[in-house]
Amino acid sequence: MRHLFIVFAFLTLFAASCSTDAMNDNSLAEAAGELPGYRGEVGESAADLLRGDAFGGLTLQLLYTPGLRPSDQTIQNFQAFLLDRLNKPDGITLTIQEIGSPGQEVYSTQDVRDLEDTVRTLFTTEGNLVVCGIFLDGSFEGNTENGSVLGIAYRNTSFVIFGETLREFSGQPLAPSTAVLESTVLNHEFGHLLGLVNGGTPMQDAHQDTEHGRHCTSEDCLMYWTAETGEGLLNRISGGTIPSLDAACIQDLRANGGK
Ligand SMILES: [Zn+2]
Ligand SMILES: [Zn+2]
């Protein structure tokens, strides 16, 4: 594929001192007002992700706990989704790396933030934006009987996929494959980083399902609210089709500098 480079990094993470240095560098740049930091709100970097002028390149640092490496098909689907929507003339680079499990059964959003602070080693530099995604074992503490959360976008350039929970759903009889569920949740969470819906990328026409937060009113759209819970996806996806963005969502992304 054009402008795409995949780096398979099977190495274990560098010593903690390395990530501390990187964070210090990042904090200095942030203080000087030169670069966006990584602790902003979801949607805050939407324009930087969509446009190609300030940041011509994008690097994805994907991290997974043992056994939860995203499938090759998932990575291909994700790449296609990004190439379709983002203006990145200098290319999109993916790095995939295993990390140790924190060993928790349940994680809060703060737990995930703390984990990212420990394991993220790549940060935005001049001309190149970095997004970090963690495929995590255990489950989300906010799960309810009818809503098992499969993913959360929780900072301006960060998301988590609850890979173990996701596999509990894809493993059920007649359920969509792991790759289809993974791709759907991955694209959906990235949609939130892109400021959808009305969350950092202004709406061109009204299509926010305000009852469900930053989601789209179209049931067929990738950004419909049921696309990030296991129960919602099992009820919705038949066969192997990954939902795509509807015209209203694409219109918003284009108006904010995307494709
Ligand atoms: Zn969502
Ligand atoms: Zn939509």
CSV table of C-alpha atoms and ligand atoms in Angstrom, one decimal:
chain,number,residue,atom,x,y,z
A,1,MET,CA,0.0,0.0,0.0
A,2,ARG,CA,1.0,3.6,-0.7
A,3,HIS,CA,2.8,5.5,2.1
A,4,LEU,CA,2.5,2.7,4.5
A,5,PHE,CA,5.3,1.1,6.5
A,6,ILE,CA,4.8,-1.6,9.1
A,7,VAL,CA,7.4,-2.1,11.7
A,8,PHE,CA,7.0,-5.3,13.6
A,9,ALA,CA,8.8,-4.7,16.8
A,10,PHE,CA,8.8,-7.9,18.9
A,11,LEU,CA,11.3,-6.5,21.3
A,12,THR,CA,10.3,-6.1,24.9
A,13,LEU,CA,10.0,-2.5,26.1
A,14,PHE,CA,13.1,-0.6,26.9
A,15,ALA,CA,14.0,0.1,30.4
A,16,ALA,CA,11.8,2.6,32.3
A,17,SER,CA,14.5,5.2,32.0
A,18,CYS,CA,14.0,5.4,28.3
A,19,SER,CA,10.3,6.2,28.6
A,20,THR,CA,11.0,8.7,31.3
A,21,ASP,CA,13.4,10.6,29.0
A,22,ALA,CA,10.8,10.6,26.2
A,23,MET,CA,8.2,11.9,28.6
A,24,ASN,CA,10.5,14.7,29.8
A,25,ASP,CA,11.2,15.7,26.2
A,26,ASN,CA,7.6,15.7,25.5
A,27,SER,CA,6.7,17.8,28.6
A,28,LEU,CA,9.4,20.3,27.7
A,29,ALA,CA,8.0,20.7,24.2
A,30,GLU,CA,4.5,21.0,25.6
A,31,ALA,CA,5.6,23.7,28.0
A,32,ALA,CA,7.1,25.7,25.2
A,33,GLY,CA,3.9,25.4,23.3
A,34,GLU,CA,5.5,23.8,20.3
A,35,LEU,CA,3.8,20.4,20.1
A,36,PRO,CA,0.6,18.9,21.3
A,37,GLY,CA,1.1,16.8,24.4
A,38,TYR,CA,-0.4,13.4,24.8
A,39,ARG,CA,-2.5,14.1,27.9
A,40,GLY,CA,-5.2,16.2,26.2
A,41,GLU,CA,-8.9,15.6,25.8
A,42,VAL,CA,-10.4,13.2,23.3
A,43,GLY,CA,-10.9,15.1,20.0
A,44,GLU,CA,-8.4,17.9,20.9
A,45,SER,CA,-6.0,16.6,18.2
A,46,ALA,CA,-8.7,15.9,15.6
A,47,ALA,CA,-7.5,18.5,13.1
A,48,ASP,CA,-3.9,17.6,13.5
A,49,LEU,CA,-4.8,13.9,12.8
A,50,LEU,CA,-6.9,14.8,9.7
A,51,ARG,CA,-4.9,17.5,8.1
A,52,GLY,CA,-1.5,17.1,6.4
A,53,ASP,CA,0.1,20.5,6.9
A,54,ALA,CA,1.2,20.7,10.6
A,55,PHE,CA,1.8,16.9,10.8
A,56,GLY,CA,2.6,15.2,7.5
A,57,GLY,CA,3.3,11.9,9.2
A,58,LEU,CA,1.5,9.7,11.7
A,59,THR,CA,2.9,6.9,13.8
A,60,LEU,CA,0.7,4.3,15.5
A,61,GLN,CA,2.3,2.6,18.6
A,62,LEU,CA,0.1,-0.5,19.1
A,63,LEU,CA,0.8,-2.4,22.3
A,64,TYR,CA,-0.7,-5.7,23.4
A,65,THR,CA,-0.7,-7.9,26.4
A,66,PRO,CA,0.2,-11.6,25.8
A,67,GLY,CA,-2.2,-13.4,23.5
A,68,LEU,CA,-4.0,-10.3,22.3
A,69,ARG,CA,-2.0,-9.3,19.3
A,70,PRO,CA,-4.4,-7.8,16.7
A,71,SER,CA,-4.8,-10.1,13.7
A,72,ASP,CA,-3.1,-9.2,10.4
A,73,GLN,CA,-6.6,-8.8,8.8
A,74,THR,CA,-7.4,-6.2,11.6
A,75,ILE,CA,-4.3,-4.3,10.9
A,76,GLN,CA,-5.0,-4.3,7.1
A,77,ASN,CA,-8.6,-3.0,7.7
A,78,PHE,CA,-7.3,-0.3,10.1
A,79,GLN,CA,-4.7,0.9,7.6
A,80,ALA,CA,-7.3,1.1,4.8
A,81,PHE,CA,-9.6,3.1,7.1
A,82,LEU,CA,-6.8,5.6,8.0
A,83,LEU,CA,-5.6,6.0,4.4
A,84,ASP,CA,-9.2,6.7,3.3
A,85,ARG,CA,-9.7,9.5,5.8
A,86,LEU,CA,-6.3,11.1,6.8
A,87,ASN,CA,-4.2,13.5,4.8
A,88,LYS,CA,-0.7,12.2,5.7
A,89,PRO,CA,1.7,12.9,2.8
A,90,ASP,CA,4.7,11.7,4.7
A,91,GLY,CA,3.1,8.3,5.4
A,92,ILE,CA,1.5,6.3,8.2
A,93,THR,CA,3.8,4.0,10.2
A,94,LEU,CA,2.6,1.2,12.5
A,95,THR,CA,4.6,-0.3,15.3
A,96,ILE,CA,3.3,-3.4,17.1
A,97,GLN,CA,4.9,-4.5,20.3
A,98,GLU,CA,4.0,-6.9,23.2
A,99,ILE,CA,4.0,-5.6,26.7
A,100,GLY,CA,3.7,-7.5,30.0
A,101,SER,CA,0.2,-7.8,31.5
A,102,PRO,CA,-0.5,-5.6,34.5
A,103,GLY,CA,-2.4,-8.6,35.8
A,104,GLN,CA,-5.6,-6.9,36.8
A,105,GLU,CA,-9.0,-8.4,36.2
A,106,VAL,CA,-10.7,-5.1,36.0
A,107,TYR,CA,-9.4,-1.7,34.8
A,108,SER,CA,-10.7,1.8,35.3
A,109,THR,CA,-10.0,4.6,32.8
A,110,GLN,CA,-7.5,6.0,35.3
A,111,ASP,CA,-5.8,2.5,35.4
A,112,VAL,CA,-5.4,2.6,31.7
A,113,ARG,CA,-4.0,6.2,31.7
A,114,ASP,CA,-1.5,5.1,34.4
A,115,LEU,CA,-0.6,2.1,32.2
A,116,GLU,CA,0.0,4.2,29.2
A,117,ASP,CA,2.2,6.5,31.2
A,118,THR,CA,4.4,3.5,31.9
A,119,VAL,CA,4.5,1.7,28.5
A,120,ARG,CA,4.2,4.4,25.9
A,121,THR,CA,7.6,5.2,24.4
A,122,LEU,CA,6.7,7.2,21.2
A,123,PHE,CA,5.6,10.8,21.3
A,124,THR,CA,4.7,13.5,18.9
A,125,THR,CA,7.6,15.3,17.3
A,126,GLU,CA,7.8,18.1,14.8
A,127,GLY,CA,5.9,17.0,11.7
A,128,ASN,CA,5.0,13.6,13.0
A,129,LEU,CA,2.0,12.8,15.3
A,130,VAL,CA,1.9,9.7,17.4
A,131,VAL,CA,-1.1,7.8,18.6
A,132,CYS,CA,-0.9,5.0,21.2
A,133,GLY,CA,-3.4,2.1,21.3
A,134,ILE,CA,-3.3,-0.7,23.9
A,135,PHE,CA,-4.9,-4.1,23.5
A,136,LEU,CA,-5.5,-5.1,27.0
A,137,ASP,CA,-6.5,-8.2,29.0
A,138,GLY,CA,-9.1,-8.0,31.7
A,139,SER,CA,-12.3,-6.0,31.5
A,140,PHE,CA,-13.5,-2.4,32.0
A,141,GLU,CA,-14.9,-1.5,35.4
A,142,GLY,CA,-17.8,0.3,33.9
A,143,ASN,CA,-19.3,-2.8,32.3
A,144,THR,CA,-23.0,-3.5,33.0
A,145,GLU,CA,-25.1,-6.6,32.4
A,146,ASN,CA,-26.0,-5.4,28.9
A,147,GLY,CA,-23.0,-3.4,28.1
A,148,SER,CA,-19.5,-4.9,27.9
A,149,VAL,CA,-17.2,-2.2,26.8
A,150,LEU,CA,-14.8,-3.3,24.1
A,151,GLY,CA,-12.9,0.0,23.6
A,152,ILE,CA,-12.4,3.5,24.9
A,153,ALA,CA,-10.8,6.6,23.4
A,154,TYR,CA,-9.5,8.3,26.6
A,155,ARG,CA,-7.0,11.0,25.6
A,156,ASN,CA,-6.3,13.1,22.5
A,157,THR,CA,-4.0,10.5,21.0
A,158,SER,CA,-4.8,7.3,23.0
A,159,PHE,CA,-7.3,4.5,23.0
A,160,VAL,CA,-7.6,1.1,24.6
A,161,ILE,CA,-9.3,-2.1,23.2
A,162,PHE,CA,-10.4,-4.7,25.7
A,163,GLY,CA,-9.1,-7.6,23.7
A,164,GLU,CA,-9.9,-10.4,26.2
A,165,THR,CA,-13.5,-9.2,26.5
A,166,LEU,CA,-13.7,-8.9,22.7
A,167,ARG,CA,-12.7,-12.5,22.2
A,168,GLU,CA,-15.3,-13.6,24.7
A,169,PHE,CA,-17.9,-12.3,22.2
A,170,SER,CA,-16.2,-13.3,19.0
A,171,GLY,CA,-15.9,-16.8,20.4
A,172,GLN,CA,-19.7,-17.2,20.8
A,173,PRO,CA,-21.6,-19.4,18.3
A,174,LEU,CA,-22.5,-17.5,15.1
A,175,ALA,CA,-20.7,-14.4,16.2
A,176,PRO,CA,-18.6,-12.3,13.8
A,177,SER,CA,-14.9,-13.1,13.7
A,178,THR,CA,-12.3,-11.6,16.0
A,179,ALA,CA,-11.0,-9.6,13.1
A,180,VAL,CA,-14.4,-8.1,12.3
A,181,LEU,CA,-15.1,-7.2,15.9
A,182,GLU,CA,-11.5,-5.9,16.4
A,183,SER,CA,-11.6,-3.8,13.2
A,184,THR,CA,-15.0,-2.3,14.1
A,185,VAL,CA,-14.0,-1.3,17.6
A,186,LEU,CA,-10.6,0.0,16.5
A,187,ASN,CA,-12.0,2.1,13.7
A,188,HIS,CA,-14.8,3.4,16.0
A,189,GLU,CA,-12.4,4.5,18.8
A,190,PHE,CA,-10.2,6.2,16.2
A,191,GLY,CA,-13.3,8.0,15.0
A,192,HIS,CA,-13.6,9.5,18.5
A,193,LEU,CA,-9.9,10.7,18.2
A,194,LEU,CA,-10.9,12.3,14.9
A,195,GLY,CA,-13.5,14.3,16.9
A,196,LEU,CA,-16.7,12.4,16.0
A,197,VAL,CA,-19.5,13.1,16.7
A,198,ASN,CA,-19.4,16.8,17.6
A,199,GLY,CA,-16.4,16.0,19.9
A,200,GLY,CA,-13.7,18.2,18.5
A,201,THR,CA,-14.7,18.1,14.8
A,202,PRO,CA,-17.6,20.5,14.2
A,203,MET,CA,-20.8,19.0,12.8
A,204,GLN,CA,-21.8,20.2,9.4
A,205,ASP,CA,-25.4,18.8,9.6
A,206,ALA,CA,-27.0,17.8,12.9
A,207,HIS,CA,-26.5,14.0,13.4
A,208,GLN,CA,-25.4,13.7,17.0
A,209,ASP,CA,-27.3,11.1,19.1
A,210,THR,CA,-27.0,13.3,22.2
A,211,GLU,CA,-28.6,10.7,24.4
A,212,HIS,CA,-25.6,8.5,23.8
A,213,GLY,CA,-22.9,11.2,23.9
A,214,ARG,CA,-20.5,11.6,21.0
A,215,HIS,CA,-22.3,9.2,18.7
A,216,CYS,CA,-24.1,9.3,15.3
A,217,THR,CA,-27.9,9.0,14.9
A,218,SER,CA,-27.5,6.6,11.9
A,219,GLU,CA,-27.8,3.0,12.9
A,220,ASP,CA,-25.7,2.0,9.9
A,221,CYS,CA,-22.8,4.3,10.8
A,222,LEU,CA,-19.5,3.1,12.4
A,223,MET,CA,-20.1,5.8,15.0
A,224,TYR,CA,-23.5,4.5,16.1
A,225,TRP,CA,-23.3,4.0,19.9
A,226,THR,CA,-23.7,0.2,19.9
A,227,ALA,CA,-20.4,-0.2,18.0
A,228,GLU,CA,-18.3,-0.3,21.2
A,229,THR,CA,-20.1,-2.9,23.3
A,230,GLY,CA,-20.0,-6.6,22.8
A,231,GLU,CA,-23.8,-7.0,23.2
A,232,GLY,CA,-24.4,-4.1,20.8
A,233,LEU,CA,-22.1,-5.6,18.1
A,234,LEU,CA,-23.5,-9.1,18.3
A,235,ASN,CA,-27.0,-7.8,17.7
A,236,ARG,CA,-25.9,-5.6,14.9
A,237,ILE,CA,-23.2,-7.2,12.8
A,238,SER,CA,-24.4,-10.1,10.6
A,239,GLY,CA,-21.9,-11.9,8.6
A,240,GLY,CA,-18.5,-10.2,8.1
A,241,THR,CA,-19.3,-6.6,7.4
A,242,ILE,CA,-17.4,-3.9,9.3
A,243,PRO,CA,-19.7,-0.8,9.5
A,244,SER,CA,-18.3,2.2,7.7
A,245,LEU,CA,-18.8,5.9,8.3
A,246,ASP,CA,-22.0,7.4,6.9
A,247,ALA,CA,-22.1,10.5,4.7
A,248,ALA,CA,-22.7,12.9,7.6
A,249,CYS,CA,-19.6,11.8,9.5
A,250,ILE,CA,-17.4,11.9,6.4
A,251,GLN,CA,-18.7,15.4,5.6
A,252,ASP,CA,-17.6,16.5,9.1
A,253,LEU,CA,-14.1,15.0,8.7
A,254,ARG,CA,-13.6,16.6,5.3
A,255,ALA,CA,-14.7,20.0,6.6
A,256,ASN,CA,-12.0,19.6,9.4
A,257,GLY,CA,-9.2,18.8,6.9
A,258,GLY,CA,-9.7,15.1,6.3
A,259,LYS,CA,-10.4,13.1,3.1
B,1,ZN,ZN,-18.1,5.4,20.9
B,2,ZN,ZN,-22.2,8.8,11.3
